[in-house]
PDB file of C-alpha atoms in Angstrom:
ATOM      1  CA  ASP A   1      -5.796  11.571  -9.271  1.00  0.00           C
ATOM      2  CA  LEU A   2      -2.010  11.182  -9.069  1.00  0.00           C
ATOM      3  CA  TYR A   3      -2.232   9.206  -5.835  1.00  0.00           C
ATOM      4  CA  GLY A   4      -1.735   5.495  -6.118  1.00  0.00           C
ATOM      5  CA  PHE A   5       0.361   2.871  -7.807  1.00  0.00           C
ATOM      6  CA  TRP A   6       1.611   3.346 -11.373  1.00  0.00           C
ATOM      7  CA  GLY A   7       3.883   1.181 -13.493  1.00  0.00           C
ATOM      8  CA  ASN A   8       5.332   0.438 -16.882  1.00  0.00           C
ATOM      9  CA  ALA A   9       7.520  -2.205 -18.474  1.00  0.00           C
ATOM     10  CA  ALA A  10       9.572  -2.510 -21.623  1.00  0.00           C
ATOM     11  CA  GLU A  11      11.642  -5.226 -23.232  1.00  0.00           C
ATOM     12  CA  ASN A  12      13.898  -5.377 -26.259  1.00  0.00           C
ATOM     13  CA  GLU A  13      16.729  -7.563 -27.537  1.00  0.00           C
ATOM     14  CA  GLU A  14      19.159  -6.003 -25.015  1.00  0.00           C
ATOM     15  CA  GLY A  15      17.094  -6.500 -21.868  1.00  0.00           C
ATOM     16  CA  SER A  16      14.083  -5.437 -19.881  1.00  0.00           C
ATOM     17  CA  LEU A  17      12.912  -2.672 -17.586  1.00  0.00           C
ATOM     18  CA  ILE A  18      10.156  -2.683 -14.985  1.00  0.00           C
ATOM     19  CA  ASN A  19       9.379   0.648 -13.363  1.00  0.00           C
ATOM     20  CA  ALA A  20       6.858   1.207 -10.569  1.00  0.00           C
ATOM     21  CA  THR A  21       5.917   4.425  -8.790  1.00  0.00           C
ATOM     22  CA  THR A  22       3.744   4.936  -5.747  1.00  0.00           C
ATOM     23  CA  MET A  23       2.558   8.434  -4.868  1.00  0.00           C
ATOM     24  CA  HIS A  24       1.024   9.079  -1.460  1.00  0.00           C
ATOM     25  CA  PRO A  25      -1.401  11.883  -0.499  1.00  0.00           C
ATOM     26  CA  ASP A  26       1.139  13.222   2.032  1.00  0.00           C
ATOM     27  CA  GLY A  27       3.466  14.323  -0.798  1.00  0.00           C
ATOM     28  CA  THR A  28       5.875  11.391  -0.574  1.00  0.00           C
ATOM     29  CA  GLY A  29       6.536   8.574  -2.994  1.00  0.00           C
ATOM     30  CA  VAL A  30       8.711   5.638  -3.978  1.00  0.00           C
ATOM     31  CA  ASP A  31      10.151   4.672  -7.379  1.00  0.00           C
ATOM     32  CA  THR A  32      11.451   1.154  -7.972  1.00  0.00           C
ATOM     33  CA  MET A  33      13.189   0.226 -11.214  1.00  0.00           C
ATOM     34  CA  ILE A  34      14.382  -3.262 -12.143  1.00  0.00           C
ATOM     35  CA  LEU A  35      16.790  -3.251 -15.073  1.00  0.00           C
ATOM     36  CA  THR A  36      18.007  -6.519 -16.565  1.00  0.00           C
ATOM     37  CA  VAL A  37      20.612  -6.592 -19.321  1.00  0.00           C
ATOM     38  CA  LYS A  38      20.416  -9.986 -21.046  1.00  0.00           C
ATOM     39  CA  THR A  39      24.179 -10.369 -21.412  1.00  0.00           C
ATOM     40  CA  GLU A  40      24.660  -9.803 -17.669  1.00  0.00           C
ATOM     41  CA  GLY A  41      21.659 -11.846 -16.541  1.00  0.00           C
ATOM     42  CA  ARG A  42      21.261 -10.455 -13.038  1.00  0.00           C
ATOM     43  CA  PRO A  43      18.927  -7.509 -12.463  1.00  0.00           C
ATOM     44  CA  VAL A  44      19.982  -4.145 -11.068  1.00  0.00           C
ATOM     45  CA  ILE A  45      17.389  -2.662  -8.713  1.00  0.00           C
ATOM     46  CA  ILE A  46      17.180   1.077  -8.172  1.00  0.00           C
ATOM     47  CA  LYS A  47      14.942   2.397  -5.422  1.00  0.00           C
ATOM     48  CA  GLN A  48      14.422   6.049  -4.664  1.00  0.00           C
ATOM     49  CA  THR A  49      12.149   7.825  -2.259  1.00  0.00           C
ATOM     50  CA  PHE A  50      11.007  11.335  -3.004  1.00  0.00           C
ATOM     51  CA  THR A  51       8.788  14.222  -2.059  1.00  0.00           C
ATOM     52  CA  TRP A  52       6.486  15.720  -4.641  1.00  0.00           C
ATOM     53  CA  THR A  53       4.199  18.634  -5.361  1.00  0.00           C
ATOM     54  CA  PHE A  54       1.734  19.209  -8.161  1.00  0.00           C
ATOM     55  CA  ASP A  55       0.744  22.571  -9.618  1.00  0.00           C
ATOM     56  CA  GLU A  56      -2.671  21.813 -11.092  1.00  0.00           C
ATOM     57  CA  LYS A  57      -2.892  25.088 -13.006  1.00  0.00           C
ATOM     58  CA  GLN A  58       0.459  24.491 -14.753  1.00  0.00           C
ATOM     59  CA  GLN A  59       0.031  20.688 -14.827  1.00  0.00           C
ATOM     60  CA  ALA A  60       3.576  20.526 -13.429  1.00  0.00           C
ATOM     61  CA  PHE A  61       4.802  17.733 -11.143  1.00  0.00           C
ATOM     62  CA  ARG A  62       7.976  18.466  -9.166  1.00  0.00           C
ATOM     63  CA  GLN A  63       9.924  15.645  -7.559  1.00  0.00           C
ATOM     64  CA  THR A  64      12.875  15.873  -5.121  1.00  0.00           C
ATOM     65  CA  VAL A  65      14.879  12.730  -4.281  1.00  0.00           C
ATOM     66  CA  THR A  66      15.183  12.032  -0.535  1.00  0.00           C
ATOM     67  CA  ASP A  67      16.977   8.652  -0.744  1.00  0.00           C
ATOM     68  CA  TYR A  68      18.545   6.692  -3.606  1.00  0.00           C
ATOM     69  CA  ARG A  69      19.765   3.092  -3.376  1.00  0.00           C
ATOM     70  CA  VAL A  70      21.103   0.613  -5.915  1.00  0.00           C
ATOM     71  CA  VAL A  71      21.143  -3.166  -5.422  1.00  0.00           C
ATOM     72  CA  GLU A  72      23.614  -4.929  -7.684  1.00  0.00           C
ATOM     73  CA  ASN A  73      24.921  -8.477  -7.263  1.00  0.00           C
ATOM     74  CA  GLY A  74      23.006  -8.719  -3.991  1.00  0.00           C
ATOM     75  CA  LYS A  75      24.729  -5.686  -2.464  1.00  0.00           C
ATOM     76  CA  GLU A  76      22.859  -2.481  -1.665  1.00  0.00           C
ATOM     77  CA  GLN A  77      24.558   0.894  -1.764  1.00  0.00           C
ATOM     78  CA  GLN A  78      23.209   4.361  -1.168  1.00  0.00           C
ATOM     79  CA  ASN A  79      24.095   6.906  -3.854  1.00  0.00           C
ATOM     80  CA  LYS A  80      24.266  10.183  -1.920  1.00  0.00           C
ATOM     81  CA  GLN A  81      24.988  12.207  -5.093  1.00  0.00           C
ATOM     82  CA  GLU A  82      21.370  11.650  -6.221  1.00  0.00           C
ATOM     83  CA  ILE A  83      19.820  12.833  -2.941  1.00  0.00           C
ATOM     84  CA  GLY A  84      18.401  16.338  -3.218  1.00  0.00           C
ATOM     85  CA  LYS A  85      18.131  16.314  -7.009  1.00  0.00           C
ATOM     86  CA  SER A  86      14.873  17.722  -8.362  1.00  0.00           C
ATOM     87  CA  ASN A  87      13.091  17.600 -11.663  1.00  0.00           C
ATOM     88  CA  THR A  88       9.863  18.982 -13.043  1.00  0.00           C
ATOM     89  CA  VAL A  89       7.641  17.209 -15.537  1.00  0.00           C
ATOM     90  CA  LYS A  90       4.486  18.202 -17.363  1.00  0.00           C
ATOM     91  CA  VAL A  91       1.633  15.791 -16.715  1.00  0.00           C
ATOM     92  CA  ARG A  92      -1.075  14.602 -19.076  1.00  0.00           C
ATOM     93  CA  MET A  93      -3.587  12.062 -17.854  1.00  0.00           C
ATOM     94  CA  LEU A  94      -5.837   9.699 -19.782  1.00  0.00           C
ATOM     95  CA  PHE A  95      -9.138   8.735 -18.176  1.00  0.00           C
ATOM     96  CA  VAL A  96     -11.032   5.537 -19.002  1.00  0.00           C
ATOM     97  CA  ASP A  97     -14.561   5.146 -17.625  1.00  0.00           C
ATOM     98  CA  ASN A  98     -14.009   8.393 -15.668  1.00  0.00           C
ATOM     99  CA  LYS A  99     -11.011   6.886 -13.816  1.00  0.00           C
ATOM    100  CA  PRO A 100      -7.340   7.814 -14.218  1.00  0.00           C
ATOM    101  CA  ASN A 101      -5.714   5.121 -16.359  1.00  0.00           C
ATOM    102  CA  MET A 102      -2.465   6.497 -17.806  1.00  0.00           C
ATOM    103  CA  LEU A 103       0.034   9.240 -17.006  1.00  0.00           C
ATOM    104  CA  GLU A 104       2.298  10.757 -19.623  1.00  0.00           C
ATOM    105  CA  LEU A 105       5.167  12.634 -18.016  1.00  0.00           C
ATOM    106  CA  THR A 106       7.383  14.942 -20.088  1.00  0.00           C
ATOM    107  CA  ASP A 107      10.599  16.132 -18.449  1.00  0.00           C
ATOM    108  CA  GLU A 108      10.847  19.924 -18.839  1.00  0.00           C
ATOM    109  CA  ALA A 109      14.664  19.906 -19.087  1.00  0.00           C
ATOM    110  CA  SER A 110      15.247  17.013 -21.522  1.00  0.00           C
ATOM    111  CA  GLY A 111      11.876  16.597 -23.256  1.00  0.00           C
ATOM    112  CA  GLU A 112      12.030  12.871 -22.463  1.00  0.00           C
ATOM    113  CA  ARG A 113       8.608  11.219 -22.163  1.00  0.00           C
ATOM    114  CA  MET A 114       7.573   8.355 -19.945  1.00  0.00           C
ATOM    115  CA  SER A 115       4.154   6.711 -19.699  1.00  0.00           C
ATOM    116  CA  TYR A 116       2.804   4.999 -16.611  1.00  0.00           C
ATOM    117  CA  PHE A 117      -0.352   2.926 -16.303  1.00  0.00           C
ATOM    118  CA  ARG A 118      -2.537   2.607 -13.220  1.00  0.00           C
ATOM    119  CA  GLN A 119      -1.773  -0.721 -11.568  1.00  0.00           C
ATOM    120  CA  ASP A 120      -3.413  -3.049  -9.126  1.00  0.00           C
ATOM    121  CA  ALA A 121      -0.633  -3.181  -6.518  1.00  0.00           C
ATOM    122  CA  GLU A 122      -1.207  -6.820  -5.524  1.00  0.00           C
ATOM    123  CA  LYS A 123      -1.168  -8.120  -9.108  1.00  0.00           C
ATOM    124  CA  PHE A 124       1.896  -6.027  -9.975  1.00  0.00           C
ATOM    125  CA  LEU A 125       3.816  -7.297  -6.913  1.00  0.00           C
ATOM    126  CA  ASN A 126       2.956 -10.888  -7.843  1.00  0.00           C
ATOM    127  CA  THR A 127       4.372 -10.231 -11.321  1.00  0.00           C
ATOM    128  CA  LEU A 128       7.565  -8.820  -9.789  1.00  0.00           C
ATOM    129  CA  GLU A 129       7.947 -11.844  -7.495  1.00  0.00           C
ATOM    130  CA  ASN A 130       7.473 -14.241 -10.386  1.00  0.00           C
ATOM    131  CA  THR A 131      10.026 -12.330 -12.466  1.00  0.00           C
ATOM    132  CA  ALA A 132      12.568 -12.346  -9.619  1.00  0.00           C
ATOM    133  CA  GLN A 133      12.133 -16.120  -9.116  1.00  0.00           C
ATOM    134  CA  LYS A 134      12.955 -16.745 -12.779  1.00  0.00           C
ATOM    135  CA  GLN A 135      16.259 -14.829 -12.496  1.00  0.00           C
TER     136      GLN A 135
END
C-alpha cells in the first residue's frame, strides 16, 4: 500500500512548500520538494533518491538517502553530506473506500509528523508545471 505517488502542500505568509514522494516496489524512491520564500521569489528545489524498507509488524519505514541535489538560482549542486543518512518513521495509513488515501509519518528521533495524500501523478505534475510557469 505504500507504493505509488504521494504529496502534500502548505502555504503561509512566508512562502509555500510542495512535497512529492514516489515509492517503487523495488525498494527505491524519489522525494522532490519545492520551497518558495515570498521575499526571495525564486523556488529552491530539493531532490533526493533513496532506498527504503518497511517492517509491517512494527509499522516502521526506514529510508536511506542515495543521492541529494539542490537547485537554486538555476544551478544544481549535489550535497554529498546528505548521502547515506537514514531515518526511521512510524507509519499510520488512512483508507477511504478500501484504498490507501493518506499517510501520516512520525519521525522516531524528532517526533515530527508529516502527512502525505495519495496523488494522481499526471494531475500533480500538471499542477507543478503551472506553478513553475507562474514563478
